[in-house]
Amino acid sequence: MRKEWLLLLLCLLLPVYAFALELNRVVAVINNDAVTSIQLDKALAAAEPGTTPAIDERRQVLERLIEESLMRQRAEEIGLTVSDDEVEAAVQDVLRQNRLTKEQLDVALAQQGITPDDYRQSLRRQILRFKLVGREVQGLIEVSSREIQDYYAANSTAYREAASITLRHISFPLAGQDAQVQKERGDAALAALRAGTDFATVLETARQDGADGGDMGELYLEDLTPAFAAAVRDLPVGESSELIANEQALHLLIVTARTPAKVRTLDEVREEIRNQLAEQKRSTAAKDWLEGLKKRAHIEMKL
């Protein structure tokens, strides 16, 4: 009787075991490593929370997991690792750049269904990839002076800087005000400015009657409304415009500085171009290197 019960229990458990195997089947083999369907589903959930991915999306995420496996294997081969201190430094960088506390970061991650440990593992993989690719391809990255000169010659228009203008303003609001009274206040402020009274004094007097104003900073004419641009286009430094009316207020604009248009020289942008070209080469070299890893590896996809 005991043997019969054991046989019955085994028959009941076999379908459950088979179902579990199906749930966690192997979807890719990479040399001696494997990616399971559970790992793939977890990566998909992190990439597209709350959605049902299409076949193409599953394949793309699986290809990324295959690449991560290849890089992990290569890192192990050459003894490259990522320390806990490096991961912690990366977390602190994220907190600092986004002005978050650790608690706020944990809440944001939880809203996306990501645990702090999963997030740290993701950072560890990113750091490993960065270190590995840098080690493997950095020696291949060289940018010659000729390449920099040729790039500058072909893209010189990108280094043209438009003329800029630095402005101050005083505005006399019209909402709930007598327009004629506000015009008279504006005219008085304009007369004071043109008589040589300093801007701060004129603004302080105007504020007593509800006006507003201050520095507008350095701007390009195309940043201004057509009416403002027309008023200051040819206005000399130190001069004030006539009153400019719109629906909200009457405005005075004062030009405090002008910077003429110019083209940045090759010497000014040399390092900028060098870094840009180096990054392009680094990206291409990294793709070629990764393709080389794939070609030398035994890879089977079983989607």
Protein backbone atom coordinates (compact mmCIF):
# COMPACT_ATOMS: atom_id res chain seq x y z
CA MET A 1 0.00 0.00 0.00
CA ARG A 2 2.85 2.40 0.86
CA LYS A 3 4.40 1.80 -2.58
CA GLU A 4 1.08 2.57 -4.27
CA TRP A 5 0.79 5.86 -2.39
CA LEU A 6 4.32 6.82 -3.37
CA LEU A 7 3.57 6.06 -7.01
CA LEU A 8 0.40 8.14 -6.85
CA LEU A 9 2.27 11.05 -5.23
CA LEU A 10 4.98 10.85 -7.90
CA CYS A 11 2.35 10.93 -10.65
CA LEU A 12 0.81 14.02 -9.08
CA LEU A 13 4.15 15.81 -8.74
CA LEU A 14 5.49 15.10 -12.21
CA PRO A 15 3.06 17.48 -14.02
CA VAL A 16 3.90 20.24 -11.51
CA TYR A 17 7.62 19.68 -12.03
CA ALA A 18 7.16 19.67 -15.81
CA PHE A 19 5.15 22.89 -15.58
CA ALA A 20 7.90 24.52 -13.50
CA LEU A 21 10.47 23.45 -16.07
CA GLU A 22 8.38 24.98 -18.83
CA LEU A 23 8.06 28.22 -16.86
CA ASN A 24 11.84 28.44 -16.48
CA ARG A 25 13.02 26.95 -19.74
CA VAL A 26 16.34 27.93 -21.33
CA VAL A 27 15.86 30.60 -24.00
CA ALA A 28 19.51 31.08 -24.93
CA VAL A 29 22.82 29.26 -24.57
CA ILE A 30 26.03 31.31 -24.61
CA ASN A 31 29.10 29.09 -24.44
CA ASN A 32 28.73 27.47 -20.99
CA ASP A 33 26.20 30.04 -19.77
CA ALA A 34 22.43 30.15 -20.24
CA VAL A 35 19.55 32.63 -20.09
CA THR A 36 16.26 31.32 -18.73
CA SER A 37 12.75 32.49 -19.51
CA ILE A 38 12.42 33.83 -15.96
CA GLN A 39 15.53 35.96 -16.41
CA LEU A 40 14.17 37.19 -19.73
CA ASP A 41 10.76 38.03 -18.25
CA LYS A 42 12.42 39.90 -15.39
CA ALA A 43 14.53 41.95 -17.83
CA LEU A 44 11.45 42.68 -19.94
CA ALA A 45 9.48 43.83 -16.91
CA ALA A 46 12.30 46.21 -15.94
CA ALA A 47 12.52 47.59 -19.48
CA GLU A 48 8.76 48.02 -20.07
CA PRO A 49 6.88 47.99 -16.74
CA GLY A 50 3.22 47.00 -17.00
CA THR A 51 3.25 46.09 -20.71
CA THR A 52 3.06 42.87 -22.69
CA PRO A 53 6.11 42.84 -24.96
CA ALA A 54 5.94 41.81 -28.61
CA ILE A 55 8.12 39.04 -30.03
CA ASP A 56 10.55 41.59 -31.51
CA GLU A 57 10.93 43.26 -28.11
CA ARG A 58 11.57 39.90 -26.45
CA ARG A 59 14.25 39.16 -29.02
CA GLN A 60 15.90 42.57 -28.52
CA VAL A 61 16.02 42.16 -24.74
CA LEU A 62 17.30 38.59 -25.11
CA GLU A 63 20.07 39.82 -27.39
CA ARG A 64 21.04 42.35 -24.72
CA LEU A 65 21.16 39.59 -22.10
CA ILE A 66 23.34 37.53 -24.45
CA GLU A 67 25.70 40.49 -24.85
CA GLU A 68 25.84 40.92 -21.06
CA SER A 69 26.70 37.24 -20.69
CA LEU A 70 29.48 37.49 -23.27
CA MET A 71 30.95 40.53 -21.57
CA ARG A 72 30.67 38.93 -18.15
CA GLN A 73 32.50 35.87 -19.46
CA ARG A 74 35.20 38.04 -21.02
CA ALA A 75 35.59 40.01 -17.79
CA GLU A 76 35.99 36.78 -15.82
CA GLU A 77 38.55 35.60 -18.36
CA ILE A 78 40.78 38.63 -17.84
CA GLY A 79 40.05 39.02 -14.11
CA LEU A 80 38.11 42.29 -14.37
CA THR A 81 35.68 42.99 -11.52
CA VAL A 82 33.54 45.77 -10.05
CA SER A 83 33.92 46.44 -6.33
CA ASP A 84 31.13 47.30 -3.91
CA ASP A 85 32.80 50.69 -3.42
CA GLU A 86 32.50 51.41 -7.16
CA VAL A 87 28.80 50.53 -7.08
CA GLU A 88 28.24 52.70 -4.00
CA ALA A 89 30.07 55.60 -5.67
CA ALA A 90 27.76 55.23 -8.69
CA VAL A 91 24.69 55.30 -6.42
CA GLN A 92 25.97 58.46 -4.74
CA ASP A 93 26.52 60.05 -8.17
CA VAL A 94 22.91 59.29 -9.09
CA LEU A 95 21.66 60.80 -5.83
CA ARG A 96 23.79 63.91 -6.25
CA GLN A 97 22.95 64.50 -9.92
CA ASN A 98 19.22 64.07 -9.33
CA ARG A 99 19.19 65.80 -5.93
CA LEU A 100 17.59 62.80 -4.26
CA THR A 101 17.93 61.16 -0.88
CA LYS A 102 18.42 57.40 -0.70
CA GLU A 103 14.85 57.05 0.55
CA GLN A 104 13.49 59.05 -2.40
CA LEU A 105 15.48 56.88 -4.82
CA ASP A 106 14.12 53.71 -3.22
CA VAL A 107 10.56 55.03 -3.57
CA ALA A 108 11.12 55.92 -7.24
CA LEU A 109 12.54 52.44 -7.89
CA ALA A 110 9.65 50.75 -6.08
CA GLN A 111 7.18 52.62 -8.28
CA GLN A 112 8.85 50.90 -11.24
CA GLY A 113 8.89 47.51 -9.55
CA ILE A 114 12.68 47.56 -9.03
CA THR A 115 14.27 46.58 -5.72
CA PRO A 116 17.38 48.39 -4.42
CA ASP A 117 19.39 45.19 -4.88
CA ASP A 118 18.24 44.82 -8.49
CA TYR A 119 19.18 48.45 -9.11
CA ARG A 120 22.66 47.95 -7.69
CA GLN A 121 23.14 44.85 -9.80
CA SER A 122 22.12 46.86 -12.86
CA LEU A 123 24.67 49.54 -11.95
CA ARG A 124 27.31 46.86 -11.45
CA ARG A 125 26.65 45.52 -14.95
CA GLN A 126 26.85 49.01 -16.45
CA ILE A 127 30.13 49.76 -14.68
CA LEU A 128 31.58 46.43 -15.76
CA ARG A 129 30.59 47.10 -19.36
CA PHE A 130 32.16 50.57 -19.24
CA LYS A 131 35.42 49.28 -17.74
CA LEU A 132 35.60 46.29 -20.06
CA VAL A 133 34.90 48.18 -23.27
CA GLY A 134 37.34 50.89 -22.23
CA ARG A 135 40.05 48.34 -21.59
CA GLU A 136 39.44 46.43 -24.80
CA VAL A 137 39.08 49.29 -27.30
CA GLN A 138 40.72 52.36 -25.77
CA GLY A 139 44.06 51.60 -27.41
CA LEU A 140 42.35 51.61 -30.81
CA ILE A 141 41.07 55.18 -30.45
CA GLU A 142 43.27 57.80 -32.09
CA VAL A 143 42.16 61.11 -33.58
CA SER A 144 44.66 62.82 -35.86
CA SER A 145 45.13 66.54 -36.36
CA ARG A 146 44.09 66.10 -39.99
CA GLU A 147 40.79 64.51 -38.94
CA ILE A 148 40.10 67.44 -36.62
CA GLN A 149 40.89 69.99 -39.33
CA ASP A 150 38.76 68.18 -41.90
CA TYR A 151 35.82 67.96 -39.50
CA TYR A 152 36.08 71.66 -38.66
CA ALA A 153 36.19 72.61 -42.35
CA ALA A 154 33.15 70.47 -43.13
CA ASN A 155 31.13 71.72 -40.15
CA SER A 156 32.27 75.33 -39.71
CA THR A 157 28.69 76.62 -39.73
CA ALA A 158 28.09 74.70 -36.50
CA TYR A 159 30.63 76.95 -34.78
CA ARG A 160 29.03 80.25 -35.71
CA GLU A 161 27.72 82.20 -32.74
CA ALA A 162 24.99 84.74 -33.36
CA ALA A 163 25.21 88.27 -31.99
CA SER A 164 23.79 88.62 -28.49
CA ILE A 165 22.38 91.49 -26.50
CA THR A 166 22.19 92.05 -22.74
CA LEU A 167 19.07 93.84 -21.52
CA ARG A 168 17.36 95.36 -18.52
CA HIS A 169 13.70 96.24 -18.39
CA ILE A 170 11.07 98.19 -16.51
CA SER A 171 7.44 97.11 -16.99
CA PHE A 172 4.31 99.04 -16.07
CA PRO A 173 1.37 96.58 -15.77
CA LEU A 174 -1.92 97.49 -17.42
CA ALA A 175 -4.27 95.01 -15.71
CA GLY A 176 -6.50 96.92 -13.32
CA GLN A 177 -4.65 100.16 -14.05
CA ASP A 178 -5.49 103.36 -15.89
CA ALA A 179 -3.58 103.02 -19.17
CA GLN A 180 -3.00 106.75 -19.48
CA VAL A 181 -1.60 107.00 -15.95
CA GLN A 182 0.72 104.08 -16.64
CA LYS A 183 1.88 105.71 -19.87
CA GLU A 184 2.70 108.89 -17.99
CA ARG A 185 4.71 106.88 -15.45
CA GLY A 186 6.53 105.14 -18.27
CA ASP A 187 7.29 108.41 -20.00
CA ALA A 188 8.65 109.83 -16.73
CA ALA A 189 10.91 106.80 -16.25
CA LEU A 190 12.16 107.09 -19.84
CA ALA A 191 12.90 110.79 -19.39
CA ALA A 192 14.82 110.09 -16.18
CA LEU A 193 16.92 107.40 -17.86
CA ARG A 194 17.71 109.63 -20.82
CA ALA A 195 18.64 112.45 -18.42
CA GLY A 196 21.31 110.20 -16.93
CA THR A 197 19.62 108.91 -13.79
CA ASP A 198 20.98 105.47 -13.00
CA PHE A 199 18.79 102.45 -13.69
CA ALA A 200 18.52 101.27 -10.07
CA THR A 201 17.15 104.64 -8.95
CA VAL A 202 14.62 104.83 -11.78
CA LEU A 203 13.48 101.25 -11.13
CA GLU A 204 13.08 101.86 -7.40
CA THR A 205 10.91 104.92 -8.09
CA ALA A 206 8.82 102.98 -10.62
CA ARG A 207 8.31 100.11 -8.17
CA GLN A 208 6.65 102.49 -5.74
CA ASP A 209 3.87 102.78 -8.33
CA GLY A 210 3.61 99.00 -8.90
CA ALA A 211 6.10 98.59 -11.76
CA ASP A 212 8.49 95.66 -12.05
CA GLY A 213 11.87 95.20 -13.69
CA GLY A 214 15.47 94.09 -13.50
CA ASP A 215 18.10 92.28 -15.53
CA MET A 216 16.96 90.10 -18.43
CA GLY A 217 20.43 88.69 -19.03
CA GLU A 218 22.17 87.89 -22.30
CA LEU A 219 19.75 87.06 -25.11
CA TYR A 220 19.62 86.55 -28.87
CA LEU A 221 17.29 88.71 -30.95
CA GLU A 222 15.41 85.59 -32.06
CA ASP A 223 14.62 84.91 -28.39
CA LEU A 224 12.64 88.16 -28.18
CA THR A 225 9.15 88.95 -29.38
CA PRO A 226 9.07 90.77 -32.73
CA ALA A 227 8.15 94.04 -31.01
CA PHE A 228 11.00 93.77 -28.50
CA ALA A 229 13.51 92.73 -31.17
CA ALA A 230 12.56 95.65 -33.41
CA ALA A 231 12.87 98.10 -30.51
CA VAL A 232 16.42 97.11 -29.56
CA ARG A 233 17.89 95.87 -32.85
CA ASP A 234 19.81 99.09 -33.54
CA LEU A 235 19.72 100.59 -30.05
CA PRO A 236 23.18 101.68 -28.81
CA VAL A 237 24.59 100.32 -25.56
CA GLY A 238 23.39 102.39 -22.60
CA GLU A 239 20.28 103.65 -24.40
CA SER A 240 16.64 102.94 -23.58
CA SER A 241 13.90 102.06 -26.04
CA GLU A 242 10.66 103.94 -26.42
CA LEU A 243 7.71 102.52 -24.48
CA ILE A 244 6.62 99.18 -25.99
CA ALA A 245 3.00 98.21 -25.41
CA ASN A 246 1.49 94.74 -25.32
CA GLU A 247 -1.62 93.35 -23.65
CA GLN A 248 0.03 92.93 -20.28
CA ALA A 249 2.13 96.04 -19.80
CA LEU A 250 4.13 98.97 -21.11
CA HIS A 251 7.83 98.14 -21.30
CA LEU A 252 11.13 99.99 -21.37
CA LEU A 253 14.18 98.04 -22.57
CA ILE A 254 17.72 99.20 -21.81
CA VAL A 255 20.73 97.77 -23.68
CA THR A 256 23.67 97.18 -21.33
CA ALA A 257 25.99 95.19 -23.64
CA ARG A 258 26.31 93.71 -27.13
CA THR A 259 28.41 90.77 -28.29
CA PRO A 260 28.97 90.66 -32.06
CA ALA A 261 28.46 87.51 -34.11
CA LYS A 262 31.59 85.41 -34.58
CA VAL A 263 32.87 82.04 -35.70
CA ARG A 264 34.75 80.06 -33.05
CA THR A 265 38.26 79.33 -34.24
CA LEU A 266 39.73 75.87 -34.73
CA ASP A 267 41.93 76.37 -31.68
CA GLU A 268 38.86 77.18 -29.58
CA VAL A 269 37.02 74.00 -30.56
CA ARG A 270 39.91 71.61 -31.16
CA GLU A 271 39.43 69.57 -27.97
CA GLU A 272 35.66 69.61 -28.38
CA ILE A 273 36.04 68.10 -31.86
CA ARG A 274 38.69 65.64 -30.67
CA ASN A 275 36.36 64.36 -27.94
CA GLN A 276 33.43 64.14 -30.35
CA LEU A 277 35.39 62.17 -32.95
CA ALA A 278 36.92 59.96 -30.26
CA GLU A 279 33.46 59.12 -28.94
CA GLN A 280 32.27 58.23 -32.44
CA LYS A 281 35.28 55.96 -32.93
CA ARG A 282 34.83 54.46 -29.47
CA SER A 283 31.20 53.62 -30.24
CA THR A 284 32.12 52.00 -33.56
CA ALA A 285 35.04 50.09 -32.04
CA ALA A 286 32.85 48.84 -29.18
CA LYS A 287 30.25 47.51 -31.63
CA ASP A 288 32.95 45.80 -33.71
CA TRP A 289 34.53 44.31 -30.58
CA LEU A 290 31.17 42.98 -29.37
CA GLU A 291 30.44 41.49 -32.78
CA GLY A 292 33.81 39.77 -32.56
CA LEU A 293 32.84 38.25 -29.22
CA LYS A 294 29.61 36.96 -30.75
CA LYS A 295 31.35 35.41 -33.75
CA ARG A 296 33.81 33.54 -31.54
CA ALA A 297 31.12 32.32 -29.15
CA HIS A 298 28.69 29.41 -29.30
CA ILE A 299 25.25 31.04 -29.17
CA GLU A 300 21.84 29.38 -29.47
CA MET A 301 18.58 31.34 -29.23
CA LYS A 302 15.50 29.28 -28.35
CA LEU A 303 12.62 31.76 -28.38
